[in-house]
Short mmCIF file of C-alpha atoms in Angstrom, two decimals:
data_model
loop_
_atom_site.label_atom_id
_atom_site.label_comp_id
_atom_site.label_asym_id
_atom_site.label_seq_id
_atom_site.Cartn_x
_atom_site.Cartn_y
_atom_site.Cartn_z
CA MET J 1 72.10 -48.99 52.33
CA SER J 2 74.38 -46.12 51.31
CA ASP J 3 77.98 -46.68 50.24
CA ALA J 4 79.20 -45.04 53.46
CA ALA J 5 76.93 -47.17 55.64
CA ARG J 6 78.09 -50.33 53.90
CA LEU J 7 81.78 -49.45 54.28
CA ALA J 8 81.28 -48.41 57.90
CA ALA J 9 79.43 -51.62 58.79
CA ARG J 10 80.81 -53.19 62.00
CA ALA J 11 82.98 -50.10 62.67
CA VAL J 12 82.94 -48.79 66.23
CA ASP J 13 83.94 -45.23 65.24
CA CYS J 14 83.65 -43.39 61.92
CA LEU J 15 84.60 -39.80 62.68
CA PRO J 16 83.67 -37.06 62.13
CA PRO J 17 80.02 -38.08 61.54
CA GLY J 18 78.98 -37.65 57.93
CA GLU J 19 82.51 -37.09 56.67
CA LEU J 20 82.82 -40.47 54.94
CA ASP J 21 79.55 -39.75 53.09
CA ALA J 22 80.96 -36.41 51.96
CA ARG J 23 84.21 -37.95 50.70
CA LEU J 24 82.41 -40.71 48.83
CA GLY J 25 80.04 -38.14 47.32
CA ARG J 26 82.93 -36.72 45.31
CA ARG J 27 83.05 -39.96 43.30
CA GLU J 28 86.84 -40.13 43.49
CA PRO J 29 88.88 -43.11 44.78
CA LEU J 30 89.93 -42.63 48.40
CA ARG J 31 93.37 -43.37 49.81
CA VAL J 32 92.67 -45.70 52.74
CA LYS J 33 95.62 -46.12 55.10
CA LEU J 34 96.48 -48.90 57.53
CA GLY J 35 99.73 -49.11 59.44
CA VAL J 36 101.30 -52.31 60.78
CA ASP J 37 104.49 -52.39 62.84
CA PRO J 38 106.73 -55.44 62.21
CA THR J 39 107.44 -56.09 65.88
CA ALA J 40 106.64 -59.82 65.46
CA PRO J 41 106.85 -62.12 62.42
CA ASP J 42 103.21 -63.17 62.36
CA ILE J 43 100.10 -61.43 61.06
CA HIS J 44 97.29 -62.98 63.11
CA LEU J 45 93.50 -63.10 62.94
CA GLY J 46 93.28 -59.92 65.02
CA HIS J 47 95.04 -58.09 62.19
CA ALA J 48 92.72 -59.83 59.72
CA VAL J 49 89.71 -57.93 61.11
CA VAL J 50 91.02 -54.52 60.03
CA LEU J 51 92.72 -55.95 56.91
CA GLY J 52 89.34 -57.36 55.93
CA LYS J 53 87.82 -53.88 56.19
CA LEU J 54 90.65 -52.53 54.04
CA ARG J 55 89.81 -55.20 51.45
CA GLU J 56 86.19 -54.00 51.48
CA PHE J 57 87.40 -50.52 50.54
CA GLN J 58 89.49 -52.05 47.75
CA ASP J 59 86.50 -53.98 46.41
CA ALA J 60 84.55 -50.70 46.38
CA GLY J 61 87.18 -49.18 44.07
CA HIS J 62 89.42 -47.38 46.57
CA ARG J 63 93.20 -47.49 47.02
CA ALA J 64 94.64 -49.43 49.96
CA VAL J 65 97.81 -47.89 51.39
CA LEU J 66 99.61 -50.30 53.71
CA VAL J 67 102.32 -48.72 55.84
CA ILE J 68 104.92 -51.12 57.21
CA GLY J 69 106.20 -49.17 60.20
CA ASP J 70 109.85 -50.09 60.16
CA TRP J 71 110.61 -46.84 62.03
CA THR J 72 107.58 -46.64 64.30
CA ALA J 73 108.41 -50.23 65.30
CA ARG J 74 111.67 -48.92 66.77
CA VAL J 75 109.66 -46.72 69.13
CA GLY J 76 106.86 -49.17 69.88
CA ASP J 77 103.15 -48.38 69.92
CA PRO J 78 102.13 -47.51 73.51
CA SER J 79 98.43 -48.07 72.80
CA GLY J 80 96.89 -50.22 75.52
CA ARG J 81 100.25 -50.72 77.22
CA ALA J 82 100.74 -50.54 80.97
CA SER J 83 104.51 -50.15 80.56
CA THR J 84 107.06 -49.08 77.95
CA ARG J 85 107.55 -51.61 75.15
CA PRO J 86 111.03 -53.11 74.85
CA MET J 87 112.84 -51.72 71.82
CA VAL J 88 113.00 -54.07 68.84
CA GLY J 89 116.31 -54.41 67.02
CA GLU J 90 116.76 -53.38 63.39
CA ARG J 91 117.58 -56.91 62.21
CA GLU J 92 114.48 -58.35 63.84
CA ILE J 93 112.34 -55.61 62.30
CA GLU J 94 113.75 -56.38 58.85
CA ARG J 95 113.17 -60.12 59.26
CA ASN J 96 109.59 -59.54 60.32
CA ALA J 97 108.88 -56.96 57.62
CA ALA J 98 110.08 -59.40 54.95
CA THR J 99 107.28 -61.82 55.90
CA TYR J 100 104.47 -59.27 55.94
CA ARG J 101 103.86 -58.90 52.21
CA GLU J 102 103.10 -62.57 51.65
CA GLN J 103 100.85 -62.69 54.70
CA VAL J 104 98.77 -59.55 54.06
CA PHE J 105 98.18 -60.54 50.44
CA ARG J 106 96.26 -63.55 51.67
CA ILE J 107 93.62 -60.90 52.42
CA LEU J 108 94.37 -57.83 50.28
CA ASP J 109 94.43 -57.52 46.50
CA ALA J 110 98.12 -56.99 45.72
CA GLU J 111 97.45 -55.10 42.49
CA ARG J 112 95.36 -52.50 44.30
CA THR J 113 97.65 -52.08 47.30
CA GLU J 114 100.35 -49.46 47.72
CA VAL J 115 102.93 -50.76 50.20
CA ARG J 116 105.16 -48.17 51.85
CA ARG J 117 107.67 -48.10 54.69
CA ASN J 118 107.75 -45.07 56.95
CA GLY J 119 111.53 -45.30 56.95
CA GLU J 120 111.22 -43.65 53.52
CA TRP J 121 110.64 -40.33 55.28
CA PHE J 122 111.82 -40.81 58.85
CA ALA J 123 115.27 -42.17 57.97
CA GLU J 124 116.20 -38.89 56.31
CA MET J 125 114.37 -36.53 58.68
CA ASP J 126 116.69 -34.08 60.42
CA LEU J 127 115.93 -31.85 63.40
CA VAL J 128 114.24 -28.99 61.55
CA PRO J 129 111.33 -31.05 60.13
CA LEU J 130 111.20 -32.98 63.41
CA PHE J 131 110.79 -29.69 65.29
CA ARG J 132 107.96 -28.73 62.94
CA LEU J 133 106.22 -32.05 63.58
CA ALA J 134 106.68 -31.76 67.35
CA ALA J 135 105.14 -28.27 67.26
CA THR J 136 101.82 -29.65 65.99
CA ALA J 137 100.86 -31.11 69.41
CA THR J 138 101.25 -30.29 73.08
CA VAL J 139 102.45 -32.46 75.95
CA ASN J 140 99.09 -31.88 77.67
CA GLN J 141 97.32 -33.23 74.60
CA LEU J 142 99.50 -36.35 74.38
CA LEU J 143 99.17 -37.08 78.09
CA ARG J 144 95.39 -37.14 77.79
CA ARG J 145 95.73 -40.59 76.24
CA ASN J 146 94.10 -43.07 78.61
CA ASP J 147 97.13 -45.35 78.80
CA PHE J 148 99.55 -42.48 79.50
CA ALA J 149 97.19 -40.91 82.05
CA GLN J 150 96.74 -44.26 83.79
CA ARG J 151 100.48 -44.80 84.06
CA ILE J 152 101.12 -41.33 85.40
CA GLY J 153 98.33 -41.79 87.94
CA ASP J 154 99.97 -45.03 89.08
CA ASP J 155 103.40 -43.37 89.18
CA ARG J 156 104.69 -45.61 86.39
CA PRO J 157 107.06 -44.16 83.79
CA VAL J 158 106.15 -42.82 80.37
CA ALA J 159 109.22 -42.60 78.13
CA VAL J 160 109.78 -39.44 76.12
CA LEU J 161 110.27 -41.73 73.13
CA GLU J 162 106.72 -43.03 73.51
CA LEU J 163 105.34 -39.51 73.16
CA LEU J 164 106.79 -39.44 69.65
CA TYR J 165 104.85 -42.50 68.48
CA PRO J 166 101.42 -40.88 67.93
CA LEU J 167 103.10 -37.98 66.12
CA MET J 168 105.03 -40.34 63.86
CA GLN J 169 101.89 -42.31 63.00
CA ALA J 170 100.10 -39.03 62.32
CA TYR J 171 102.90 -37.83 60.08
CA ASP J 172 102.57 -41.01 58.01
CA SER J 173 99.11 -39.71 57.06
CA VAL J 174 100.67 -36.42 55.94
CA GLU J 175 103.23 -38.13 53.71
CA LEU J 176 100.60 -40.44 52.24
CA ARG J 177 97.80 -37.87 51.99
CA ALA J 178 95.42 -40.33 53.61
CA ASP J 179 91.67 -39.82 53.16
CA VAL J 180 90.75 -42.56 55.65
CA GLU J 181 92.80 -44.31 58.31
CA LEU J 182 91.78 -47.65 59.80
CA GLY J 183 92.73 -49.14 63.15
CA GLY J 184 91.49 -51.02 66.19
CA THR J 185 89.53 -49.20 68.89
CA ASP J 186 92.78 -48.73 70.82
CA GLN J 187 94.04 -46.57 67.93
CA LEU J 188 91.36 -43.86 68.09
CA PHE J 189 93.64 -41.31 69.79
CA ASN J 190 96.36 -41.84 67.16
CA LEU J 191 93.88 -41.62 64.27
CA MET J 192 92.30 -38.42 65.56
CA LEU J 193 95.74 -36.89 66.16
CA GLY J 194 96.45 -37.67 62.52
CA ARG J 195 93.60 -35.36 61.59
CA GLU J 196 95.11 -32.51 63.59
CA VAL J 197 98.60 -33.01 62.19
CA GLN J 198 97.28 -33.14 58.64
CA SER J 199 95.47 -29.83 59.26
CA ALA J 200 98.69 -28.30 60.59
CA TYR J 201 100.38 -29.26 57.30
CA GLY J 202 97.57 -27.75 55.24
CA GLN J 203 95.89 -31.02 54.28
CA GLU J 204 92.26 -32.05 54.51
CA PRO J 205 91.95 -34.21 57.66
CA GLN J 206 91.38 -37.94 57.26
CA VAL J 207 88.33 -39.92 58.35
CA ALA J 208 89.12 -42.01 61.45
CA MET J 209 87.55 -45.49 61.42
CA THR J 210 88.07 -48.05 64.18
CA LEU J 211 87.14 -51.74 64.26
CA PRO J 212 86.50 -54.00 67.25
CA ILE J 213 89.43 -55.92 68.71
CA LEU J 214 89.27 -59.71 68.32
CA PRO J 215 89.79 -61.72 71.51
CA GLY J 216 92.50 -64.33 71.58
CA THR J 217 92.10 -68.08 71.85
CA ASP J 218 91.57 -67.62 75.60
CA GLY J 219 88.46 -65.57 74.84
CA VAL J 220 89.53 -62.90 77.34
CA GLN J 221 92.64 -60.97 76.36
CA ARG J 222 93.08 -59.39 72.95
CA MET J 223 94.72 -61.66 70.40
CA SER J 224 98.45 -61.11 70.68
CA LYS J 225 101.72 -62.82 69.87
CA SER J 226 103.17 -61.70 73.22
CA THR J 227 100.47 -63.52 75.21
CA GLY J 228 100.60 -66.60 72.98
CA ASN J 229 96.82 -66.57 72.38
CA TYR J 230 96.99 -65.87 68.65
CA ILE J 231 96.24 -67.70 65.39
CA GLY J 232 98.60 -66.71 62.59
CA VAL J 233 97.26 -66.27 59.06
CA SER J 234 100.29 -68.14 57.68
CA GLU J 235 100.19 -71.01 60.16
CA PRO J 236 99.51 -74.49 58.74
CA PRO J 237 95.76 -75.15 58.47
CA GLU J 238 96.08 -77.97 61.02
CA GLU J 239 97.43 -75.48 63.59
CA GLN J 240 94.69 -72.98 62.78
CA PHE J 241 91.93 -75.57 63.12
CA GLY J 242 93.35 -76.96 66.35
CA LYS J 243 93.61 -73.51 67.93
CA ILE J 244 90.05 -72.63 66.92
CA MET J 245 88.88 -75.74 68.74
CA ARG J 246 90.33 -74.25 71.95
CA VAL J 247 88.37 -70.99 71.67
CA PRO J 248 85.81 -70.68 74.52
CA ASP J 249 82.18 -71.08 73.48
CA GLU J 250 81.28 -67.54 74.56
CA ALA J 251 83.85 -66.02 72.15
CA LEU J 252 82.51 -67.75 69.01
CA ALA J 253 80.07 -64.94 68.18
CA ASP J 254 82.97 -62.45 68.09
CA PHE J 255 85.02 -64.67 65.77
CA TYR J 256 82.13 -65.25 63.37
CA GLY J 257 80.93 -61.63 63.45
CA LEU J 258 84.35 -60.04 62.93
CA LEU J 259 86.01 -62.54 60.59
CA PHE J 260 83.03 -63.86 58.59
CA PRO J 261 80.30 -61.22 58.78
CA ASP J 262 78.60 -62.60 55.66
CA GLN J 263 78.25 -66.04 57.19
CA PRO J 264 75.16 -66.67 59.33
CA PHE J 265 76.07 -67.52 62.89
CA PRO J 266 75.33 -71.23 63.30
CA ASP J 267 72.87 -72.37 65.92
CA GLY J 268 74.13 -75.91 66.38
CA SER J 269 76.24 -77.29 69.20
CA ALA J 270 79.32 -75.34 70.28
CA VAL J 271 81.59 -78.15 69.08
CA GLU J 272 80.07 -78.14 65.60
CA ASP J 273 80.18 -74.33 65.50
CA LYS J 274 83.90 -74.46 66.28
CA ARG J 275 84.53 -77.09 63.66
CA ARG J 276 82.77 -74.99 61.03
CA LEU J 277 84.73 -71.92 62.11
CA GLY J 278 87.97 -73.92 61.95
CA ARG J 279 87.19 -74.99 58.38
CA LEU J 280 86.33 -71.42 57.37
CA VAL J 281 89.60 -70.05 58.78
CA ALA J 282 91.73 -72.77 57.19
CA ASP J 283 90.02 -72.31 53.81
CA ARG J 284 90.28 -68.52 53.89
CA PHE J 285 94.02 -68.41 54.46
CA ASN J 286 95.17 -71.65 52.83
CA GLY J 287 92.76 -72.25 49.96
CA GLU J 288 89.53 -74.13 49.40
CA GLY J 289 89.63 -77.64 50.84
CA ALA J 290 92.27 -76.88 53.47
CA GLY J 291 89.59 -76.89 56.17
CA ASP J 292 88.46 -80.43 55.40
CA VAL J 293 92.07 -81.68 55.45
CA ALA J 294 92.73 -79.87 58.74
CA GLU J 295 89.60 -81.31 60.32
CA ALA J 296 90.56 -84.85 59.27
CA TYR J 297 94.01 -84.27 60.77
CA PHE J 298 92.42 -83.06 64.01
CA ASN J 299 90.12 -86.06 64.17
CA ARG J 300 92.98 -88.51 63.71
CA THR J 301 95.58 -86.89 65.96
CA ILE J 302 93.45 -85.32 68.72
CA ARG J 303 90.15 -87.13 68.82
CA ASP J 304 91.46 -90.59 67.92
CA ARG J 305 94.98 -90.04 69.33
CA LYS J 306 96.70 -91.53 66.28
CA ALA J 307 99.67 -90.36 64.24
CA PRO J 308 98.89 -88.58 60.94
CA ASP J 309 98.78 -90.64 57.75
CA GLU J 310 101.92 -88.83 56.52
CA VAL J 311 104.76 -88.01 58.90
CA ALA J 312 107.99 -86.24 58.01
CA ASP J 313 111.31 -87.99 58.71
CA ILE J 314 114.00 -86.45 60.88
CA ALA J 315 117.57 -87.72 61.19
CA VAL J 316 119.55 -88.18 64.41
CA GLU J 317 123.06 -89.42 65.02
CA ALA J 318 123.64 -92.84 66.56
CA GLY J 319 124.36 -93.00 70.27
CA ALA J 320 122.96 -90.85 73.05
CA VAL J 321 120.36 -88.30 71.91
CA HIS J 322 119.47 -85.16 73.86
CA LEU J 323 115.71 -85.21 73.46
CA PRO J 324 115.02 -81.47 74.00
CA ALA J 325 117.40 -80.65 71.15
CA VAL J 326 115.61 -83.10 68.84
CA LEU J 327 112.22 -81.62 69.74
CA VAL J 328 113.39 -78.07 68.97
CA GLU J 329 115.37 -78.81 65.81
CA GLY J 330 113.22 -81.60 64.37
CA LEU J 331 109.66 -80.99 65.58
CA GLY J 332 109.60 -77.20 65.87
CA VAL J 333 109.09 -76.89 69.62
CA GLY J 334 109.80 -73.27 70.53
CA SER J 335 112.73 -73.74 72.92
CA ARG J 336 114.62 -76.35 74.87
CA SER J 337 113.02 -75.15 78.10
CA GLU J 338 109.59 -75.67 76.54
CA ALA J 339 110.72 -79.12 75.37
CA ARG J 340 111.88 -80.05 78.89
CA ARG J 341 108.53 -78.89 80.27
CA LEU J 342 106.69 -81.08 77.75
CA ILE J 343 108.79 -84.08 78.76
CA ARG J 344 108.18 -83.46 82.49
CA GLN J 345 104.43 -83.17 81.87
CA GLY J 346 104.27 -86.42 79.90
CA GLY J 347 103.62 -84.65 76.61
CA VAL J 348 106.33 -86.45 74.61
CA THR J 349 105.81 -89.98 73.32
CA VAL J 350 107.33 -92.43 70.86
CA ASP J 351 104.75 -94.72 69.24
CA GLY J 352 102.41 -93.79 72.11
CA GLU J 353 104.89 -94.59 74.92
CA ARG J 354 105.82 -91.71 77.20
CA LEU J 355 109.42 -90.55 77.27
CA THR J 356 110.50 -89.27 80.67
CA GLU J 357 114.29 -88.92 80.27
CA LEU J 358 116.09 -85.97 78.69
CA ASP J 359 118.75 -88.24 77.13
CA VAL J 360 117.82 -91.48 75.36
CA ASP J 361 119.60 -93.98 73.14
CA ALA J 362 118.93 -93.38 69.44
CA THR J 363 117.99 -97.03 68.90
CA LEU J 364 114.91 -96.46 71.11
CA LEU J 365 113.64 -93.91 68.58
CA ASP J 366 114.75 -95.39 65.26
CA GLY J 367 111.88 -95.86 62.80
CA ARG J 368 109.28 -94.80 65.35
CA VAL J 369 106.94 -91.79 65.49
CA LEU J 370 107.98 -89.13 67.97
CA ARG J 371 105.19 -86.85 69.19
CA ALA J 372 105.47 -83.59 71.10
CA GLY J 373 102.26 -82.10 72.46
CA LYS J 374 99.11 -82.61 70.46
CA ARG J 375 100.09 -81.68 66.91
CA ARG J 376 103.83 -82.20 66.37
CA PHE J 377 104.94 -85.51 64.84
CA ALA J 378 108.05 -86.88 63.13
CA ARG J 379 109.45 -90.31 62.32
CA VAL J 380 113.01 -90.67 63.60
CA ARG J 381 115.71 -92.19 61.43
CA VAL J 382 119.11 -92.93 62.90
CA GLN J 383 121.92 -91.99 60.54
CA GLY J 384 123.33 -95.15 58.97
CA ALA J 385 120.69 -97.42 60.44
CA GLU J 386 118.58 -99.75 58.27
CA PRO J 387 115.01 -98.43 57.79
CA ALA J 388 112.55 -100.00 60.21
#
């Protein structure tokens, strides 16, 4: 197998045909670009598919260029969107961007990765260079995007701001002199536009390579934070394993093929296949042995319906306790509304007994294990009370 064929393995598109072979034939390290917008704090397994391909380029001796799109995030990528994305605030973008380095380096080799922010060039761009960039494409060309064309056909709005996004992503390739740009299949328009914009700036156009999109834990929609069907690379291994166990049987081949292409797809029962996949995911992102620990945790808490061997303590004040607040602040439930829903549905227990009231006396909880949902546990200690 040629170097190009090996690096293009599992890619959906590698365009233009033969161009990657030609670049590799020069025997010079390539600059391989991948952009991620910090619109959410978590890098998930869907991102890991394309990050894994970037790592393959690194292992072949090429330079990974990771672009954290702190300015493109302000616009919002319209790819695959049926409506305009809500704008993300600057503080939220900064908080999210701060978490990305640690997460991506669970996959990439930090020493061979160049990390850049596109605010380096967009923050200082005035109207003259912006006009030059805008002149590299036509409105007709931008509106040929499937998602824009679909919205216009349905008489749904396309914001002028959204038209800038593909141009901004393309200009990143100019600034970085990208030889190859990676993305999901929904990014093909943006990657190919990058070639045209690079040509307009007198650069050799990049190779556009797209990878399949991983389904979420529902097995239907793409993995996404906004739909809640994602598995974060920095989540505790117990969470990762538990979420894998919810993946539909028919989606297992996609998970194995895209995340662990070197692993033979197992031919056992679906349950055992999921357990093996759960161990592989936990080990990959948390270190060898994490999968076995996560599986034991799953067996005890889900299969056997017992509390974990080790449970963290949380403190509450004596007197009346507002249970939703305790669940949010002490057990990590996402919101008080979610906590109230769990209580209504019988998903909150103390030492196995269901709690149905929103306000309870602290003495009812003292020294006992509070459980929310399937995987959140804590032992409650009342401030000033003698340990139970």
